Tab-separated table of C-alpha atoms and ligand atoms in Angstrom:
chain	number	residue	atom	x	y	z
Q	1	MET	CA	25.252	-2.920	-2.709
Q	2	PHE	CA	23.927	-0.205	-4.999
Q	3	TRP	CA	21.852	-0.282	-8.163
Q	4	ASP	CA	22.544	3.388	-8.890
Q	5	GLU	CA	25.223	4.434	-6.410
Q	6	LYS	CA	25.665	7.998	-7.633
Q	7	THR	CA	21.961	8.833	-7.271
Q	8	GLU	CA	21.435	6.859	-4.091
Q	9	THR	CA	24.270	8.687	-2.310
Q	10	LEU	CA	23.922	12.202	-3.727
Q	11	PRO	CA	25.322	14.795	-1.314
Q	12	LYS	CA	22.533	16.804	0.381
Q	13	ARG	CA	23.136	19.986	-1.583
Q	14	ASP	CA	23.065	18.203	-4.967
Q	15	LEU	CA	20.010	16.239	-3.920
Q	16	GLU	CA	18.123	19.391	-2.972
Q	17	ARG	CA	19.083	21.048	-6.223
Q	18	LEU	CA	17.775	18.033	-8.151
Q	19	GLN	CA	14.583	17.935	-6.080
Q	20	LEU	CA	13.879	21.613	-6.749
Q	21	LYS	CA	14.455	21.197	-10.475
Q	22	ARG	CA	12.106	18.221	-10.556
Q	23	LEU	CA	9.514	19.949	-8.377
Q	24	LYS	CA	9.392	22.838	-10.831
Q	25	LYS	CA	8.937	20.403	-13.695
Q	26	THR	CA	6.141	18.640	-11.786
Q	27	LEU	CA	4.440	21.993	-11.260
Q	28	SER	CA	4.417	22.617	-14.977
Q	29	GLN	CA	3.104	19.074	-15.664
Q	30	VAL	CA	0.169	19.466	-13.275
Q	31	GLN	CA	-1.021	22.374	-15.377
Q	32	ASN	CA	-2.416	19.645	-17.662
Q	33	VAL	CA	-4.743	18.527	-14.877
Q	34	GLU	CA	-7.881	20.612	-14.444
Q	35	PHE	CA	-8.067	19.824	-10.711
Q	36	TYR	CA	-4.609	21.317	-10.120
Q	37	ARG	CA	-5.113	24.319	-12.403
Q	38	LYS	CA	-8.145	25.194	-10.286
Q	39	ARG	CA	-6.530	24.337	-6.949
Q	40	LEU	CA	-3.418	26.360	-7.596
Q	41	HIS	CA	-5.439	29.260	-8.953
Q	42	GLU	CA	-7.641	29.239	-5.832
Q	43	ALA	CA	-4.568	29.101	-3.598
Q	44	GLN	CA	-3.057	31.903	-5.708
Q	45	VAL	CA	0.092	29.881	-6.328
Q	46	LYS	CA	1.824	30.404	-9.650
Q	47	PRO	CA	4.563	28.008	-10.750
Q	48	GLY	CA	7.038	30.926	-10.451
Q	49	ASP	CA	6.235	31.275	-6.738
Q	50	ILE	CA	8.024	28.026	-5.936
Q	51	ARG	CA	11.648	29.109	-5.663
Q	52	THR	CA	12.832	26.918	-2.802
Q	53	LEU	CA	11.824	23.482	-1.542
Q	54	ALA	CA	10.219	25.089	1.522
Q	55	ASP	CA	7.885	27.021	-0.815
Q	56	ILE	CA	6.035	23.760	-1.330
Q	57	GLN	CA	4.156	24.622	1.860
Q	58	LYS	CA	2.236	27.232	-0.146
Q	59	ILE	CA	0.578	24.413	-2.114
Q	60	PRO	CA	-2.599	22.787	-0.748
Q	61	PHE	CA	-2.604	19.044	0.049
Q	62	THR	CA	-4.082	16.419	-2.264
Q	63	ARG	CA	-6.206	13.772	-0.558
Q	64	LYS	CA	-7.342	10.327	-1.579
Q	65	GLN	CA	-10.868	11.727	-1.805
Q	66	ASP	CA	-9.705	14.164	-4.503
Q	67	LEU	CA	-8.457	11.204	-6.560
Q	68	ARG	CA	-11.777	9.419	-6.081
Q	69	ASP	CA	-13.627	12.501	-7.232
Q	70	GLY	CA	-11.492	12.478	-10.369
Q	71	TYR	CA	-12.510	8.895	-11.236
Q	72	PRO	CA	-11.493	7.481	-13.611
Q	73	PHE	CA	-8.884	9.535	-15.517
Q	74	GLY	CA	-9.274	13.027	-14.058
Q	75	PHE	CA	-5.711	13.123	-12.705
Q	76	PHE	CA	-3.935	12.050	-15.871
Q	77	ALA	CA	-1.571	14.737	-17.112
Q	78	VAL	CA	-0.930	13.069	-20.472
Q	79	PRO	CA	-3.287	11.932	-23.243
Q	80	ILE	CA	-4.699	8.456	-22.560
Q	81	HIS	CA	-2.753	6.897	-25.449
Q	82	GLU	CA	0.473	7.727	-23.602
Q	83	VAL	CA	-0.746	5.800	-20.560
Q	84	VAL	CA	0.464	2.242	-21.081
Q	85	ARG	CA	-0.686	0.687	-17.793
Q	86	ILE	CA	-3.437	1.213	-15.262
Q	87	HIS	CA	-3.601	-0.063	-11.687
Q	88	THR	CA	-6.287	0.543	-9.111
Q	89	THR	CA	-6.546	0.532	-5.373
Q	90	SER	CA	-9.670	0.050	-3.297
Q	91	GLY	CA	-12.060	2.954	-2.820
Q	92	THR	CA	-14.561	3.748	-0.082
Q	93	THR	CA	-17.804	3.381	-1.971
Q	94	GLY	CA	-17.109	0.799	-4.597
Q	95	LYS	CA	-15.176	2.968	-7.013
Q	96	PRO	CA	-11.446	2.370	-6.866
Q	97	THR	CA	-8.684	4.953	-7.135
Q	98	VAL	CA	-7.126	4.753	-10.578
Q	99	VAL	CA	-3.426	5.245	-11.235
Q	100	GLY	CA	-1.768	5.378	-14.654
Q	101	TYR	CA	1.782	4.980	-15.907
Q	102	THR	CA	3.524	6.068	-19.097
Q	103	ARG	CA	6.259	3.948	-20.641
Q	104	ASN	CA	8.855	6.116	-18.851
Q	105	ASP	CA	6.968	5.702	-15.571
Q	106	LEU	CA	7.136	1.912	-15.902
Q	107	ASN	CA	10.839	2.146	-16.529
Q	108	THR	CA	11.367	4.438	-13.515
Q	109	TRP	CA	9.278	2.081	-11.401
Q	110	ALA	CA	11.321	-0.984	-12.382
Q	111	HIS	CA	14.533	0.917	-11.562
Q	112	LEU	CA	13.221	1.865	-8.107
Q	113	ILE	CA	12.382	-1.750	-7.345
Q	114	ALA	CA	15.802	-2.753	-8.657
Q	115	ARG	CA	17.332	-0.283	-6.176
Q	116	ASN	CA	15.317	-1.850	-3.333
Q	117	MET	CA	16.334	-5.365	-4.193
Q	118	THR	CA	19.994	-4.579	-4.822
Q	119	MET	CA	20.159	-2.631	-1.546
Q	120	VAL	CA	19.405	-5.819	0.396
Q	121	GLY	CA	21.998	-7.805	-1.522
Q	122	LEU	CA	19.952	-9.508	-4.238
Q	123	THR	CA	21.653	-9.980	-7.619
Q	124	ASP	CA	21.174	-11.700	-10.970
Q	125	GLN	CA	22.221	-14.911	-9.205
Q	126	ASP	CA	18.979	-14.967	-7.209
Q	127	ILE	CA	15.882	-17.035	-7.894
Q	128	PHE	CA	12.912	-14.932	-6.845
Q	129	GLN	CA	9.356	-16.128	-6.182
Q	130	ASN	CA	6.729	-13.375	-6.181
Q	131	MET	CA	3.780	-14.631	-4.133
Q	132	VAL	CA	1.370	-11.714	-4.397
Q	133	ASN	CA	-1.631	-10.802	-6.539
Q	134	TYR	CA	-0.615	-10.114	-10.131
Q	135	GLY	CA	-3.743	-8.151	-11.012
Q	136	MET	CA	-4.536	-4.576	-10.159
Q	137	PHE	CA	-2.339	-4.710	-7.022
Q	138	THR	CA	0.965	-2.953	-7.659
Q	139	GLY	CA	3.010	-5.509	-5.675
Q	140	GLY	CA	2.763	-8.175	-8.393
Q	141	LEU	CA	3.877	-6.558	-11.640
Q	142	GLY	CA	5.839	-3.938	-9.673
Q	143	PHE	CA	8.234	-6.417	-8.096
Q	144	HIS	CA	8.184	-8.617	-11.176
Q	145	TYR	CA	9.677	-6.060	-13.550
Q	146	GLY	CA	12.119	-4.778	-10.933
Q	147	ALA	CA	13.476	-8.273	-10.320
Q	148	GLU	CA	13.763	-8.890	-14.070
Q	149	LYS	CA	15.627	-5.581	-14.416
Q	150	VAL	CA	18.200	-6.883	-11.901
Q	151	GLY	CA	18.375	-10.070	-13.962
Q	152	MET	CA	16.989	-12.466	-11.386
Q	153	THR	CA	15.216	-15.638	-12.333
Q	154	VAL	CA	11.629	-14.642	-11.597
Q	155	ILE	CA	8.837	-17.035	-10.672
Q	156	PRO	CA	5.502	-15.211	-11.002
Q	157	SER	CA	3.700	-17.679	-8.769
Q	158	ALA	CA	1.107	-15.106	-7.597
Q	159	THR	CA	-1.209	-16.092	-4.745
Q	160	GLY	CA	-2.907	-19.306	-3.694
Q	161	ASN	CA	-2.081	-22.999	-3.516
Q	162	THR	CA	0.404	-22.775	-0.675
Q	163	ARG	CA	1.607	-26.377	-1.005
Q	164	ARG	CA	2.474	-25.783	-4.660
Q	165	GLN	CA	4.280	-22.567	-3.700
Q	166	ILE	CA	6.381	-24.539	-1.221
Q	167	GLU	CA	7.144	-27.263	-3.742
Q	168	MET	CA	8.383	-24.626	-6.165
Q	169	ILE	CA	10.620	-23.053	-3.535
Q	170	GLN	CA	12.180	-26.484	-2.953
Q	171	ASP	CA	12.303	-27.702	-6.544
Q	172	PHE	CA	13.584	-24.464	-8.099
Q	173	GLY	CA	16.010	-23.632	-5.271
Q	174	VAL	CA	14.336	-20.298	-4.629
Q	175	THR	CA	16.585	-17.867	-2.734
Q	176	ALA	CA	14.260	-14.886	-2.234
Q	177	VAL	CA	10.520	-14.476	-1.768
Q	178	HIS	CA	8.127	-11.561	-1.710
Q	179	CYS	CA	4.682	-11.652	-0.086
Q	180	THR	CA	2.669	-10.046	2.676
Q	181	PRO	CA	4.035	-10.859	6.148
Q	182	SER	CA	0.770	-12.565	7.080
Q	183	TYR	CA	0.974	-14.851	4.081
Q	184	ALA	CA	4.638	-15.558	4.888
Q	185	MET	CA	3.576	-16.767	8.312
Q	186	HIS	CA	0.963	-19.065	6.783
Q	187	LEU	CA	3.529	-20.340	4.306
Q	188	ALA	CA	5.922	-21.129	7.156
Q	189	GLU	CA	3.270	-23.125	8.967
Q	190	VAL	CA	2.254	-25.139	5.927
Q	191	ALA	CA	5.939	-25.799	5.184
Q	192	GLU	CA	6.325	-27.122	8.708
Q	193	GLU	CA	3.303	-29.402	8.299
Q	194	MET	CA	4.725	-30.696	5.028
Q	195	GLY	CA	8.138	-31.231	6.578
Q	196	ALA	CA	9.476	-29.156	3.676
Q	197	ASN	CA	13.102	-28.200	3.391
Q	198	LEU	CA	13.409	-24.482	2.655
Q	199	GLU	CA	17.145	-24.240	3.044
Q	200	SER	CA	17.693	-22.535	-0.323
Q	201	LEU	CA	15.818	-19.469	0.976
Q	202	ASN	CA	17.813	-16.595	2.401
Q	203	THR	CA	15.865	-13.366	1.809
Q	204	GLY	CA	12.258	-12.406	2.556
Q	205	LEU	CA	10.766	-9.148	1.265
Q	206	PHE	CA	7.577	-8.418	3.165
Q	207	GLY	CA	5.222	-5.464	3.018
Q	208	ALA	CA	1.905	-3.972	1.898
Q	209	GLU	CA	0.606	-4.134	5.494
Q	210	PRO	CA	1.872	-3.259	8.961
Q	211	TRP	CA	3.949	-5.908	10.754
Q	212	SER	CA	5.885	-5.867	13.982
Q	213	ASP	CA	9.470	-6.659	14.911
Q	214	SER	CA	8.285	-9.724	16.830
Q	215	MET	CA	6.665	-11.014	13.647
Q	216	ARG	CA	9.942	-10.351	11.845
Q	217	ALA	CA	11.838	-12.450	14.399
Q	218	GLU	CA	9.359	-15.300	14.051
Q	219	LEU	CA	9.409	-15.233	10.243
Q	220	GLU	CA	13.191	-15.209	10.178
Q	221	LYS	CA	13.312	-18.204	12.484
Q	222	LYS	CA	10.630	-20.198	10.694
Q	223	LEU	CA	11.689	-19.476	7.118
Q	224	GLY	CA	15.428	-19.150	7.632
Q	225	VAL	CA	15.508	-15.747	5.910
Q	226	THR	CA	16.646	-12.231	6.619
Q	227	ALA	CA	13.393	-10.248	6.432
Q	228	PHE	CA	13.116	-6.714	5.017
Q	229	ASP	CA	10.212	-4.281	5.213
Q	230	SER	CA	8.831	-2.878	1.972
Q	231	TYR	CA	6.522	0.144	1.999
Q	232	GLY	CA	4.599	1.874	-0.715
Q	233	LEU	CA	1.245	2.784	-2.137
Q	234	SER	CA	-0.390	2.535	-5.530
Q	235	GLU	CA	-0.683	6.306	-5.918
Q	236	LEU	CA	3.140	6.603	-5.938
Q	237	PHE	CA	5.212	3.787	-7.482
Q	238	GLY	CA	3.510	0.926	-5.606
Q	239	PRO	CA	6.219	-0.814	-3.576
Q	240	GLY	CA	8.903	1.407	-5.157
Q	241	VAL	CA	8.681	4.029	-2.409
Q	242	ALA	CA	10.678	3.000	0.652
Q	243	PHE	CA	12.621	-0.086	1.673
Q	244	GLU	CA	14.852	-1.245	4.486
Q	245	CYS	CA	18.584	-1.484	3.959
Q	246	PRO	CA	20.698	-4.143	5.718
Q	247	GLU	CA	20.787	-1.913	8.857
Q	248	ARG	CA	17.032	-2.527	9.224
Q	249	ASP	CA	16.272	0.402	11.482
Q	250	GLY	CA	14.080	2.459	9.193
Q	251	LEU	CA	13.283	2.610	5.503
Q	252	HIS	CA	15.143	4.576	2.855
Q	253	ILE	CA	12.718	6.586	0.817
Q	254	TRP	CA	14.025	7.496	-2.627
Q	255	HIS	CA	14.520	11.234	-2.142
Q	256	ASP	CA	15.460	11.970	-5.748
Q	257	CYS	CA	11.960	10.782	-6.717
Q	258	TYR	CA	9.863	11.838	-3.715
Q	259	LEU	CA	9.748	15.028	-1.698
Q	260	VAL	CA	8.879	14.020	1.852
Q	261	GLU	CA	7.048	15.964	4.546
Q	262	ILE	CA	5.611	14.833	7.861
Q	263	ILE	CA	2.577	16.741	9.058
Q	264	ASP	CA	0.313	16.854	12.064
Q	265	PRO	CA	-2.763	15.113	10.586
Q	266	ALA	CA	-5.139	17.320	12.571
Q	267	THR	CA	-3.666	20.734	11.792
Q	268	GLY	CA	-1.610	20.159	8.644
Q	269	GLU	CA	1.416	21.754	10.372
Q	270	VAL	CA	4.752	20.501	9.036
Q	271	LEU	CA	6.721	18.605	11.695
Q	272	GLY	CA	10.466	18.215	12.172
Q	273	ASP	CA	12.741	15.186	12.139
Q	274	GLY	CA	11.943	12.742	14.921
Q	275	GLU	CA	8.352	13.978	15.214
Q	276	ARG	CA	5.703	11.431	14.391
Q	277	GLY	CA	2.901	12.385	12.015
Q	278	GLU	CA	1.352	11.691	8.627
Q	279	LEU	CA	3.589	11.112	5.650
Q	280	VAL	CA	2.953	13.544	2.804
Q	281	VAL	CA	4.715	12.897	-0.472
Q	282	THR	CA	5.166	14.868	-3.661
Q	283	PRO	CA	6.381	12.478	-6.350
Q	284	LEU	CA	8.976	14.235	-8.500
Q	285	VAL	CA	9.327	12.011	-11.550
Q	286	LYS	CA	5.857	10.763	-12.409
Q	287	GLU	CA	4.644	11.616	-15.896
Q	288	ALA	CA	1.170	10.128	-16.226
Q	289	MET	CA	-0.126	11.110	-12.832
Q	290	PRO	CA	1.873	13.785	-11.031
Q	291	LEU	CA	0.588	14.645	-7.552
Q	292	LEU	CA	1.270	17.533	-5.207
Q	293	ARG	CA	1.624	17.024	-1.456
Q	294	TYR	CA	-0.269	13.740	-1.405
Q	295	ARG	CA	-1.522	12.737	2.042
Q	296	THR	CA	-0.726	9.046	2.404
Q	297	GLY	CA	-2.632	8.587	5.686
Q	298	ASP	CA	0.351	6.619	7.032
Q	299	ILE	CA	1.946	7.521	10.355
Q	300	THR	CA	5.739	7.659	10.560
Q	301	MET	CA	8.602	10.122	11.160
Q	302	GLN	CA	11.784	11.182	9.423
Q	303	ILE	CA	14.994	9.912	10.970
Q	304	GLU	CA	17.997	12.186	10.548
Q	305	ASP	CA	21.068	10.021	10.859
Q	306	ASP	CA	24.034	8.935	8.827
Q	307	CYS	CA	23.027	5.450	7.842
Q	308	LEU	CA	25.979	3.100	7.637
Q	309	CYS	CA	24.825	2.072	4.169
Q	310	GLY	CA	25.603	5.581	2.862
Q	311	ARG	CA	22.101	6.509	1.723
Q	312	ALA	CA	20.110	9.558	2.834
Q	313	LYS	CA	17.507	10.118	5.524
Q	314	LYS	CA	15.118	7.318	6.426
Q	315	ILE	CA	11.528	7.101	7.585
Q	316	ALA	CA	10.502	4.932	10.532
Q	317	ARG	CA	8.412	1.823	9.948
Q	318	ILE	CA	4.717	2.666	9.608
Q	319	THR	CA	2.942	2.520	12.957
Q	320	GLY	CA	-0.646	3.276	11.965
Q	321	ARG	CA	-3.084	5.299	9.893
Q	322	SER	CA	-4.516	8.760	10.340
Q	323	ASP	CA	-7.864	7.584	8.937
Q	324	ASP	CA	-10.073	4.517	9.429
Q	325	MET	CA	-8.550	2.439	6.628
Q	326	LEU	CA	-7.839	-1.167	7.613
Q	327	VAL	CA	-5.221	-3.267	5.896
Q	328	ILE	CA	-6.422	-6.878	5.837
Q	329	ARG	CA	-4.050	-9.402	4.303
Q	330	GLY	CA	-2.544	-6.574	2.278
Q	331	ILE	CA	-5.924	-5.361	0.988
Q	332	ASN	CA	-7.139	-1.899	1.945
Q	333	VAL	CA	-10.634	-1.792	3.400
Q	334	PHE	CA	-12.621	1.224	4.504
Q	335	PRO	CA	-15.576	0.652	6.862
Q	336	SER	CA	-17.632	2.887	4.555
Q	337	GLN	CA	-17.249	0.283	1.779
Q	338	ILE	CA	-18.868	-2.313	4.027
Q	339	GLU	CA	-21.696	0.054	4.862
Q	340	HIS	CA	-22.207	0.779	1.174
Q	341	VAL	CA	-22.546	-2.931	0.363
Q	342	LEU	CA	-24.942	-3.634	3.247
Q	343	LEU	CA	-27.179	-0.729	2.252
Q	344	ARG	CA	-27.753	-2.414	-1.111
Q	345	ILE	CA	-29.011	-5.660	0.465
Q	346	PRO	CA	-32.639	-5.406	1.659
Q	347	GLU	CA	-32.441	-8.633	3.697
Q	348	VAL	CA	-30.129	-6.995	6.225
Q	349	GLY	CA	-30.183	-3.785	8.217
Q	350	ASN	CA	-27.510	-1.123	8.071
Q	351	GLN	CA	-26.137	-1.537	11.589
Q	352	PHE	CA	-22.955	-3.575	11.577
Q	353	MET	CA	-19.840	-4.397	13.574
Q	354	VAL	CA	-16.508	-5.467	12.179
Q	355	TYR	CA	-14.064	-7.609	14.141
Q	356	VAL	CA	-10.537	-8.119	12.908
Q	357	ASP	CA	-8.509	-10.965	14.351
Q	358	ARG	CA	-5.233	-12.609	13.557
Q	359	ILE	CA	-5.857	-16.349	13.466
Q	360	ASN	CA	-2.905	-18.594	12.705
Q	361	HIS	CA	-1.079	-15.405	11.733
Q	362	LEU	CA	-3.641	-14.543	9.058
Q	363	ASP	CA	-5.954	-11.538	9.287
Q	364	GLU	CA	-9.593	-12.572	9.492
Q	365	MET	CA	-12.530	-10.195	9.275
Q	366	THR	CA	-15.908	-11.016	10.796
Q	367	ILE	CA	-18.909	-8.815	10.142
Q	368	ASP	CA	-21.980	-8.956	12.349
Q	369	VAL	CA	-25.083	-7.603	10.668
Q	370	GLU	CA	-28.720	-7.532	11.694
Q	371	ILE	CA	-31.293	-9.465	9.731
Q	372	ASN	CA	-34.274	-7.543	8.336
Q	373	ARG	CA	-37.446	-9.459	9.357
Q	374	ASP	CA	-39.422	-8.036	6.416
Q	375	TYR	CA	-37.263	-9.995	4.011
Q	376	PHE	CA	-36.622	-13.078	6.121
Q	377	SER	CA	-38.944	-16.076	6.135
Q	378	GLY	CA	-37.716	-17.373	9.487
Q	379	GLU	CA	-36.524	-20.606	7.857
Q	380	LEU	CA	-32.984	-21.793	8.515
Q	381	GLN	CA	-32.480	-22.258	4.785
Q	382	ASP	CA	-33.307	-18.624	4.174
Q	383	LEU	CA	-30.715	-17.624	6.745
Q	384	ALA	CA	-28.055	-19.547	4.816
Q	385	ARG	CA	-29.158	-17.891	1.543
Q	386	ILE	CA	-28.923	-14.394	2.998
Q	387	GLN	CA	-25.582	-15.074	4.585
Q	388	LYS	CA	-24.184	-16.367	1.308
Q	389	LYS	CA	-25.493	-13.325	-0.512
Q	390	VAL	CA	-23.860	-10.891	1.941
Q	391	VAL	CA	-20.525	-12.753	1.764
Q	392	LYS	CA	-20.630	-12.671	-2.042
Q	393	GLU	CA	-21.537	-8.995	-2.316
Q	394	LEU	CA	-18.815	-8.073	0.165
Q	395	HIS	CA	-16.338	-10.183	-1.756
Q	396	ASP	CA	-17.280	-8.524	-5.056
Q	397	THR	CA	-16.567	-5.092	-3.616
Q	398	LEU	CA	-13.727	-5.702	-1.179
Q	399	GLU	CA	-12.057	-8.585	-3.048
Q	400	LEU	CA	-11.730	-10.146	0.369
Q	401	ARG	CA	-13.135	-13.264	1.988
Q	402	THR	CA	-15.066	-12.378	5.146
Q	403	THR	CA	-17.100	-14.263	7.730
Q	404	VAL	CA	-20.635	-12.912	8.080
Q	405	LYS	CA	-22.756	-13.483	11.160
Q	406	LEU	CA	-26.454	-12.637	10.992
Q	407	VAL	CA	-27.792	-11.390	14.301
Q	408	GLU	CA	-31.192	-10.406	15.754
Q	409	PRO	CA	-32.604	-7.010	14.770
Q	410	GLY	CA	-31.764	-4.419	17.422
Q	411	SER	CA	-28.980	-6.486	18.998
Q	412	LEU	CA	-25.984	-4.497	17.730
Q	413	PRO	CA	-24.788	-1.402	19.577
Q	414	ARG	CA	-26.164	1.975	18.502
Q	415	PHE	CA	-23.823	4.932	18.768
Q	416	GLU	CA	-24.748	8.384	19.871
Q	417	GLY	CA	-21.427	9.966	19.125
Q	418	LYS	CA	-18.828	8.810	16.633
Q	419	ALA	CA	-19.649	5.232	15.702
Q	420	LYS	CA	-16.983	2.708	16.604
Q	421	ARG	CA	-17.893	-0.130	14.304
Q	422	VAL	CA	-14.446	-1.662	13.975
Q	423	ILE	CA	-12.819	-3.680	16.723
Q	424	ASP	CA	-9.301	-4.547	15.685
Q	425	ARG	CA	-8.141	-7.396	17.910
Q	426	ARG	CA	-4.887	-8.137	16.124
Q	427	SER	CA	-2.441	-8.132	18.978
Q	428	GLU	CA	0.648	-7.808	16.825
Q	429	MET	CA	0.668	-4.041	16.412
Y	1	DLL	O1	0.405	-2.042	-0.704
Y	1	DLL	C1	1.999	-1.361	-2.383
Y	1	DLL	C2	2.957	-2.393	-1.885
Y	1	DLL	C3	3.012	-3.630	-2.491
Y	1	DLL	C4	3.812	-2.120	-0.831
Y	1	DLL	C5	3.903	-4.587	-2.057
Y	1	DLL	C6	4.719	-3.066	-0.389
Y	1	DLL	C7	4.766	-4.292	-0.989
Y	1	DLL	P1	-1.726	-0.212	-1.794
Y	1	DLL	O2	-2.478	-1.456	-2.040
Y	1	DLL	O3	-2.145	1.040	-2.478
Y	1	DLL	O4	-0.207	-0.391	-2.178
Y	1	DLL	O5	-1.740	0.030	-0.212
Y	1	DLL	C8	-1.018	1.109	0.355
Y	1	DLL	O6	-0.832	-0.117	2.446
Y	1	DLL	O7	-0.816	3.466	2.423
Y	1	DLL	C9	-0.169	1.602	3.915
Y	1	DLL	O8	-1.275	1.980	4.708
Y	1	DLL	C10	-0.183	0.095	3.701
Y	1	DLL	N1	1.211	-0.416	3.621
Y	1	DLL	C11	1.918	-0.719	2.534
Y	1	DLL	N2	3.148	-1.183	2.884
Y	1	DLL	C12	3.224	-1.138	4.235
Y	1	DLL	C13	4.224	-1.473	5.205
Y	1	DLL	C14	0.669	-1.325	-1.652
Y	1	DLL	N3	5.414	-1.961	4.878
Y	1	DLL	C15	-1.192	1.136	1.857
Y	1	DLL	N4	3.918	-1.253	6.508
Y	1	DLL	C16	-0.281	2.158	2.502
Y	1	DLL	C17	2.731	-0.748	6.892
Y	1	DLL	C18	1.980	-0.634	4.712
Y	1	DLL	N5	1.743	-0.447	6.024
């Protein structure tokens, strides 16, 4: 099923023509952003130099660090009063990355989500429960407005209280759910414990973190749903970037709105179809915050095939990151954020180790950190105080519950070369 069949199935030539027109418009919009005026001037690229889509390779990449440096509104291409919504995504040193949307952007975003949901067969007959964070995370309001656009009955249940979530699924006859795959697994287990009947459910939309095909099989069995992968990032249109169609062998990225390149993350060289590398995206329809050649950090490849659903070229499911970002229960965490927090706490040293495990299908992060004897009385009570303080400070910055273990000074490994402070023991990926 299509939300916007004509656009979703544009013949290649028409699509490329549209992309070029929109790319040129984007190039004129970025002139309102000082960062891009400077960047393009330095690279000696004038808007008139971009005559074909391939000419985009003349433009330098934009990195997440550039956005951080522009904190808070340095990348807005419109006056602040035209920005009607702000979202943020986690940063490396406490400051988040800010993204803004105009009224038109919000409308575009809702349409993209409506395309995703219609593509997998959801209609205004569906009852949809959205079990993700409704705050700064783009998955909450993003899916919410898209589902309303389709005309579904939307339950903005957000996160938490799993038993209540399950009761609502049963009582309201919910047909479709959206959450992170790890939360879906937890939900399935609690439902089993409760002896709940989830037979009204038939569709699961899962994303915001990597998940494997074996996890898909287990979720489908436990929840009785067909499960679809949803990919996106705050800097583009949140989850309105790429989505699986019923074929479920890759994700359709909305080419009329995003110009896609895959590059070798080490050299920046543009790779061909079927070659795995980092996804680089130039959004083509964003007003408030246009970006040029944005490096997502996500590893995938373009798949050139004629999908049975009739839509254009897909990308493969994300298999990893080109940087050290961890995705823990859908929340992005950089090891440098942890370091930053620990440096502020005199009671602990700055050596640390992070262990990531998947326990009962939920990501759990444990941080070992050395106690600083100068600030520690040696009493057990003091140990508990320090531990609580570290957990709280980490939570304030990462918005994530962690387990903190205080260890003897000098007991953690020291690294001579590149530090390897993160041990990811999740076996799924
Ligand atoms: O996670 C947007 C989203 C919300 C996507 C709901 C899907 C569903 P951020 O918080 O900015 O945005 O995190 C973006 O999460 O660069 C990937 O590394 C990772 N990620 C998102 N979806 C997937 C997925 C949202 N399906 C970052 N598979 C991205 C693997 C994913 N990784």
